[in-house]
Coordinates of C-alpha atoms and ligand atoms in Angstrom, one line a residue:
M1 CA -0.1 0.3 0.0
G2 CA 1.4 3.3 -1.0
R3 CA 0.1 6.5 -0.3
S4 CA -2.5 8.2 -2.5
A5 CA -5.2 10.8 -3.5
V6 CA -8.6 10.1 -3.1
V7 CA -11.8 12.2 -4.0
A8 CA -13.5 12.4 -1.1
G9 CA -16.2 14.7 -2.5
L10 CA -18.0 16.4 -5.6
G11 CA -19.8 19.7 -6.6
A12 CA -20.2 21.0 -10.3
W13 CA -22.3 24.2 -10.6
T14 CA -23.5 26.1 -13.7
P15 CA -25.1 29.5 -14.1
P16 CA -29.1 29.9 -14.6
R17 CA -29.1 31.6 -18.3
V18 CA -30.0 29.1 -20.5
V19 CA -28.5 29.5 -23.8
T20 CA -31.0 27.4 -26.8
N21 CA -30.1 26.4 -30.4
D22 CA -32.5 28.2 -31.7
M23 CA -31.7 31.7 -29.8
L24 CA -28.3 31.9 -30.8
A25 CA -30.2 30.8 -34.8
A26 CA -31.6 33.9 -34.1
E27 CA -28.2 35.7 -33.9
L28 CA -26.5 33.6 -36.2
D29 CA -26.1 32.4 -39.5
T30 CA -26.6 28.7 -38.1
S31 CA -29.7 26.3 -37.2
D32 CA -31.2 24.3 -34.0
E33 CA -30.5 21.1 -36.4
W34 CA -26.5 21.6 -38.0
I35 CA -25.6 22.1 -33.9
R36 CA -26.8 18.9 -32.4
T37 CA -26.5 16.9 -35.9
R38 CA -22.8 17.5 -35.8
T39 CA -22.0 19.0 -31.9
G40 CA -24.9 16.5 -29.4
I41 CA -25.9 20.3 -28.8
D42 CA -29.3 21.2 -27.3
R43 CA -28.4 24.5 -24.9
R44 CA -25.8 25.4 -22.6
H45 CA -25.8 27.9 -19.5
V46 CA -24.1 31.1 -19.5
V47 CA -23.1 33.9 -17.4
D48 CA -24.7 37.4 -16.5
P49 CA -22.2 40.2 -16.5
G50 CA -20.7 40.6 -13.4
T51 CA -20.4 36.4 -13.4
S52 CA -17.2 36.0 -13.7
T53 CA -15.0 31.8 -13.8
G54 CA -14.3 32.8 -9.9
H55 CA -17.7 33.2 -8.5
L56 CA -18.7 29.2 -11.3
A57 CA -15.5 27.6 -9.1
T58 CA -16.0 29.4 -5.6
E59 CA -20.4 27.4 -6.0
A60 CA -18.6 24.2 -7.0
G61 CA -15.7 24.4 -4.2
R62 CA -18.5 24.8 -1.9
R63 CA -20.4 22.5 -3.1
A64 CA -17.8 19.8 -2.9
L65 CA -16.4 20.5 0.4
E66 CA -20.0 19.8 1.2
S67 CA -20.1 16.7 -0.2
A68 CA -16.9 15.5 1.3
G69 CA -18.1 17.0 4.8
T70 CA -15.8 19.5 5.5
A71 CA -15.0 23.3 5.7
R72 CA -11.6 23.1 5.9
V73 CA -8.5 21.8 3.1
D74 CA -4.6 22.9 3.4
L75 CA -5.0 23.8 -0.3
V76 CA -7.4 25.5 -3.4
V77 CA -5.6 24.1 -7.5
L78 CA -8.2 25.7 -9.9
A79 CA -7.2 24.7 -13.5
T80 CA -8.8 27.1 -15.7
S81 CA -7.6 29.5 -18.7
T82 CA -10.2 31.7 -18.3
P83 CA -9.3 33.1 -15.6
D84 CA -10.7 36.5 -13.5
R85 CA -8.0 39.1 -13.7
P86 CA -4.4 38.4 -16.0
C87 CA -3.0 39.1 -12.8
P88 CA -3.0 37.8 -9.7
A89 CA -4.4 33.5 -10.6
T90 CA -8.2 33.3 -9.5
A91 CA -7.5 30.4 -7.0
P92 CA -6.8 32.6 -4.1
V93 CA -9.9 35.0 -4.0
V94 CA -12.3 31.6 -4.5
A95 CA -9.9 30.1 -1.1
A96 CA -11.4 33.7 0.6
R97 CA -14.8 33.2 0.2
L98 CA -15.2 29.9 1.2
G99 CA -13.3 30.5 4.2
L100 CA -10.2 29.5 3.5
A101 CA -8.2 32.6 3.4
G102 CA -3.8 31.8 4.5
V103 CA -4.3 28.9 2.1
G104 CA -2.2 28.4 -0.4
A105 CA -3.7 28.7 -4.0
F106 CA -3.2 28.5 -7.3
D107 CA -4.4 28.0 -11.1
V108 CA -3.4 26.0 -13.4
A109 CA -3.9 25.7 -17.3
A110 CA -3.7 23.6 -19.8
V111 CA -7.5 25.0 -21.2
C112 CA -9.8 21.2 -21.6
T113 CA -6.7 18.9 -20.5
G114 CA -7.0 21.5 -17.3
F115 CA -9.0 19.4 -14.5
V116 CA -6.9 16.0 -15.2
Y117 CA -3.7 18.4 -15.2
A118 CA -4.5 19.4 -11.6
L119 CA -5.7 16.6 -10.4
A120 CA -2.6 14.9 -11.3
T121 CA -0.1 18.3 -9.1
A122 CA -3.3 18.1 -6.5
A123 CA -2.2 13.4 -6.0
G124 CA 1.6 15.1 -6.5
L125 CA 1.3 17.7 -4.2
I126 CA -0.5 15.4 -1.6
G127 CA 1.7 12.1 -2.6
T128 CA 4.8 13.6 -1.8
S129 CA 3.0 15.4 2.5
V130 CA 3.2 18.8 0.9
A131 CA -0.4 18.5 1.6
D132 CA -3.4 16.0 3.3
S133 CA -6.7 17.5 1.0
V134 CA -6.5 19.5 -2.3
L135 CA -9.8 21.5 -3.5
V136 CA -9.2 20.6 -7.2
I137 CA -12.3 23.1 -9.3
G138 CA -12.2 23.1 -13.9
A139 CA -14.3 26.3 -13.9
D140 CA -14.4 28.3 -17.1
T141 CA -16.4 30.7 -19.0
F142 CA -15.5 31.0 -22.4
S143 CA -18.9 32.9 -23.2
T144 CA -16.3 35.5 -22.2
I145 CA -14.0 35.2 -24.6
T146 CA -15.7 34.1 -27.8
D147 CA -16.5 36.7 -30.6
P148 CA -20.2 37.2 -30.7
A149 CA -19.5 36.9 -35.0
D150 CA -18.2 33.9 -35.0
R151 CA -20.8 30.6 -35.6
T152 CA -18.5 28.2 -34.8
T153 CA -17.0 28.5 -31.5
R154 CA -19.5 30.0 -30.6
V155 CA -22.8 27.0 -30.8
V156 CA -19.8 24.9 -28.9
F157 CA -18.9 26.5 -25.4
G158 CA -20.5 26.5 -22.1
D159 CA -19.8 28.3 -18.7
G160 CA -19.9 26.0 -15.4
A161 CA -17.6 24.8 -12.9
G162 CA -17.3 21.5 -11.3
A163 CA -14.8 20.4 -7.9
V164 CA -13.8 17.8 -6.3
V165 CA -12.1 17.2 -2.8
L166 CA -9.0 15.3 -2.3
R167 CA -7.6 13.9 0.8
A168 CA -4.7 11.3 1.8
G169 CA -5.5 7.9 2.4
D170 CA -3.4 5.0 0.5
D171 CA -3.7 3.4 -3.1
E172 CA -5.8 0.0 -2.8
Q173 CA -9.2 2.3 -1.7
P174 CA -11.7 3.1 -3.6
G175 CA -11.4 7.2 -4.9
A176 CA -8.0 6.5 -5.1
L177 CA -6.4 8.3 -8.3
R178 CA -4.0 6.1 -10.2
G179 CA -2.8 5.2 -13.5
F180 CA -1.8 9.3 -14.7
D181 CA -0.5 10.2 -17.9
L182 CA -0.6 13.7 -19.0
G183 CA 0.4 15.1 -22.7
S184 CA 2.0 18.2 -24.9
D185 CA 2.3 19.3 -28.5
G186 CA 2.8 22.8 -28.3
N187 CA 3.2 22.8 -32.0
G188 CA -0.1 23.4 -32.0
V189 CA -0.5 26.3 -30.6
D190 CA -2.4 28.0 -33.1
L191 CA -5.2 25.6 -33.5
I192 CA -7.0 26.5 -30.1
T193 CA -5.8 30.0 -29.3
V194 CA -6.6 33.5 -27.3
A195 CA -3.1 35.1 -29.7
A196 CA -4.1 38.6 -28.0
G197 CA -3.7 39.7 -23.9
G198 CA -0.5 38.1 -23.1
S199 CA 3.6 39.3 -23.9
E200 CA 3.7 37.5 -26.8
H201 CA 0.9 40.2 -29.0
R202 CA 1.1 43.6 -27.7
E203 CA 0.4 45.5 -30.6
A204 CA -3.4 46.9 -30.5
D205 CA -4.7 45.3 -34.2
A206 CA -4.4 42.0 -32.0
D207 CA -7.1 39.3 -32.4
G208 CA -8.5 39.4 -28.8
W209 CA -10.8 36.3 -29.2
F210 CA -10.8 32.8 -29.1
R211 CA -10.4 30.4 -31.8
M212 CA -10.3 26.7 -32.7
A213 CA -9.5 25.5 -35.5
G214 CA -12.7 22.8 -35.1
A215 CA -11.5 20.5 -37.8
Q216 CA -8.4 20.3 -37.6
V217 CA -8.8 19.7 -33.9
F218 CA -11.2 17.2 -34.6
A219 CA -8.7 13.9 -34.9
Q220 CA -6.2 15.4 -32.9
A221 CA -9.1 15.6 -30.5
V222 CA -9.8 11.5 -31.4
R223 CA -7.0 10.1 -31.2
R224 CA -5.0 11.8 -28.6
M225 CA -7.5 11.4 -25.6
S226 CA -8.4 7.7 -27.4
E227 CA -3.9 7.2 -26.6
S228 CA -4.2 8.5 -23.4
V229 CA -7.0 6.4 -22.3
R230 CA -4.5 2.9 -23.2
T231 CA -2.0 5.0 -21.2
S232 CA -4.2 5.1 -17.8
L233 CA -5.4 1.5 -18.1
T234 CA -2.1 -0.2 -19.4
R235 CA -0.8 1.5 -15.8
V236 CA -3.3 -0.2 -14.1
G237 CA -3.8 -3.5 -15.1
W238 CA -6.9 -2.6 -16.9
T239 CA -8.6 -3.3 -20.3
G240 CA -11.0 -1.2 -22.3
D241 CA -13.7 -4.1 -20.5
D242 CA -12.6 -3.7 -17.2
V243 CA -13.5 -0.2 -17.7
D244 CA -17.6 0.6 -16.6
L245 CA -17.4 4.7 -17.1
V246 CA -15.0 6.5 -18.7
V247 CA -16.3 10.3 -18.4
P248 CA -14.8 12.5 -21.4
H249 CA -14.1 15.9 -21.6
Q250 CA -17.3 17.0 -23.2
A251 CA -16.2 18.2 -26.6
N252 CA -18.5 17.2 -29.2
V253 CA -20.5 14.1 -29.5
R254 CA -19.5 12.7 -33.0
I255 CA -15.8 12.8 -30.6
L256 CA -17.4 10.7 -28.0
D257 CA -18.5 7.8 -30.6
A258 CA -15.6 7.8 -32.4
C259 CA -13.1 7.1 -29.2
A260 CA -16.0 5.1 -28.1
R261 CA -15.6 3.4 -31.5
D262 CA -11.6 3.7 -31.6
L263 CA -11.6 2.2 -28.4
G264 CA -13.9 -0.6 -29.0
I265 CA -15.7 0.4 -25.9
P266 CA -19.7 0.4 -26.3
T267 CA -20.9 4.1 -25.8
E268 CA -23.0 3.5 -22.9
R269 CA -20.0 3.6 -21.3
V270 CA -19.2 6.7 -22.7
A271 CA -20.4 9.4 -19.8
K272 CA -22.4 12.4 -21.6
N273 CA -24.1 15.6 -20.8
I274 CA -22.2 17.4 -23.4
D275 CA -26.5 17.6 -24.9
R276 CA -27.7 20.7 -21.7
V277 CA -24.4 21.7 -21.0
G278 CA -22.1 22.0 -24.2
N279 CA -18.5 22.3 -24.1
T280 CA -16.6 23.6 -20.7
V281 CA -13.5 23.6 -20.5
A282 CA -11.9 23.0 -17.4
G283 CA -15.6 22.6 -15.9
S284 CA -16.5 19.6 -18.1
I285 CA -15.2 16.6 -16.9
P286 CA -16.0 17.7 -13.0
L287 CA -19.5 18.6 -14.7
A288 CA -20.2 15.3 -16.5
L289 CA -18.4 13.2 -13.5
A290 CA -20.9 14.7 -11.4
D291 CA -24.0 14.2 -13.6
A292 CA -23.3 10.4 -14.1
A293 CA -23.2 10.8 -10.5
T294 CA -26.8 12.5 -9.1
R295 CA -28.4 10.5 -12.3
G296 CA -27.5 7.1 -11.3
V297 CA -25.4 6.0 -14.0
L298 CA -21.8 5.7 -12.3
K299 CA -22.4 3.9 -9.1
P300 CA -19.9 3.0 -6.0
D301 CA -16.8 0.7 -6.9
A302 CA -17.4 1.1 -10.8
R303 CA -14.3 1.4 -12.4
V304 CA -13.7 5.4 -14.3
V305 CA -11.8 6.4 -16.7
L306 CA -11.0 10.6 -17.0
T307 CA -9.4 11.9 -19.4
G308 CA -9.4 15.4 -21.5
F309 CA -7.6 16.6 -25.4
G310 CA -7.2 20.5 -25.3
G311 CA -4.9 24.0 -25.9
G312 CA -1.7 23.8 -25.7
L313 CA -1.8 20.8 -27.5
T314 CA -2.7 18.8 -24.1
W315 CA -4.1 16.2 -23.0
G316 CA -4.0 13.4 -20.1
S317 CA -5.9 10.7 -18.4
T318 CA -6.2 8.9 -14.8
A319 CA -7.9 5.6 -13.2
L320 CA -10.4 5.4 -10.0
T321 CA -12.5 2.9 -8.6
W322 CA -15.8 5.3 -7.6
P323 CA -16.0 5.4 -4.1
D324 CA -19.1 5.6 -1.9
I325 CA -20.0 9.6 -2.0
T326 CA -23.0 11.9 -3.1
A327 CA -22.6 14.3 -5.3
A328 CA -23.6 18.1 -4.4
Y329 CA -25.5 19.0 -8.1
D330 CA -28.8 20.6 -9.1
D331 CA -29.6 20.3 -12.4
Ligands
LIG1 N1 -23.9 26.5 -38.4 C1 -24.2 26.2 -39.8 N2 -22.7 26.0 -40.1 C2 -21.1 26.2 -39.6 C3 -21.5 26.4 -37.7 C4 -22.5 26.6 -37.5 N3 -22.7 27.0 -36.0 N4 -20.4 26.1 -37.4 C5 -18.9 26.5 -38.7 N5 -20.6 25.6 -40.4 C6 -19.9 25.1 -41.2 C7 -18.2 26.0 -42.6 O1 -18.6 27.0 -42.3 C8 -18.5 25.2 -42.5 O2 -18.7 25.1 -43.8 P1 -17.8 25.0 -45.8 O3 -18.2 24.3 -45.6 O4 -19.0 26.1 -46.5 O5 -16.4 26.2 -45.0 C9 -19.2 23.5 -42.9 O6 -19.4 23.6 -41.1 C10 -18.3 22.7 -42.0 O7 -17.2 23.2 -41.1 P2 -16.0 22.6 -39.7 O8 -15.9 23.4 -38.3 O9 -15.5 21.3 -40.7 O10 -17.2 21.8 -39.1 P3 -17.5 20.2 -38.6 O11 -17.9 19.3 -38.3 O12 -15.2 19.7 -37.9 O13 -18.3 21.4 -37.0 C11 -16.7 22.0 -34.8 C12 -17.3 22.4 -35.9 C13 -18.2 21.6 -33.9 C14 -16.2 23.3 -33.9 C15 -16.0 20.6 -34.3 O14 -14.5 20.2 -35.6 C16 -15.3 20.1 -33.6 O15 -16.3 20.0 -32.8 N6 -13.7 20.4 -33.5 C17 -13.1 19.9 -31.7 C18 -13.3 20.7 -31.2 C19 -12.7 20.5 -29.8 O16 -13.2 19.1 -29.8 N7 -12.1 21.3 -28.9 C20 -10.8 21.0 -28.0 C21 -11.1 21.6 -26.8 S1 -12.0 22.3 -26.9 C22 -10.9 23.8 -25.7 O17 -9.5 23.3 -25.5 C23 -10.5 25.4 -25.9

């Protein structure tokens, strides 16, 4: 037995305002039919002005702490690529709002893979006894950075957040995170990007909106998530047949179905909530977990693989046996 990070609580939150495909079709050259058949999305949640990623992260974090039955953790790690401000990180503000001022808090940026990267970071800090408990949050508000006139991105993304509490335990108990795989390829930096606003492009006319080369990214997403799941499975000694539920980043329902085919795992064993929330970036995996847990799709002792792919390019996976916890999430 070894010291390991164990999932002890799960919470998620989406802002109340719902934007349907028909509402977008009234503003953009698109249709409910195109969006549903090309992406699998029916609707998404969007923040109102004045609500930021930090608010979503706080709501999800509060619910994860409730689910874990605790008010205290040693550390807060927030995965986001839509921080409240370019500087400083958003995690300290979230920690303070949760009554946790004083604990370590920092952001992790790996776009749609952010939650897996944040889990790996937190698991490493627990494994080396830097912390005994960590609140890991994934939260994004891509509605604040997508070009309102860009039909190729605006229809895909939604705002949302999810979080888990990790506690030190042993690597054989349910909830222990195992078999991490992380990867990146910076040659694809331009495929998923906000070019301006950082230190590289400071010219006044630089494009400050989020841009994605969707079709090029599609094939990469399928290949990288499938390969990464296989690597995680090998590391924990499972086969595809052993897996009860794959919980992938909700990029596009066609990507999820293609991954399932590639892995030889029936599509019923792939968690899907993209129809109701869209692509919520770093919030995507914990939101899908909370959705599956509250609907009874995810049961204690189920063998689960989490996998993500996103900007960077980045990808990553981890595996666990699902613990007996009650998720805090009102769809
Ligand atoms: N409504 C109607 N037509 C549209 C829309 C729309 N909303 N969006 C694009 N189209 C058109 C295009 O203009 C194009 O028209 P053309 O043939 O006349 O040029 C046609 O539809 C096909 O465009 P594609 O981009 O090839 O459409 P595709 O089927 O690939 O769907 C999508 C686009 C949904 C973005 C898809 O490519 C996708 O999901 N890509 C992967 C996204 C992903 O995994 N991202 C990684 C994670 S995200 C992150 O890290 C932030």
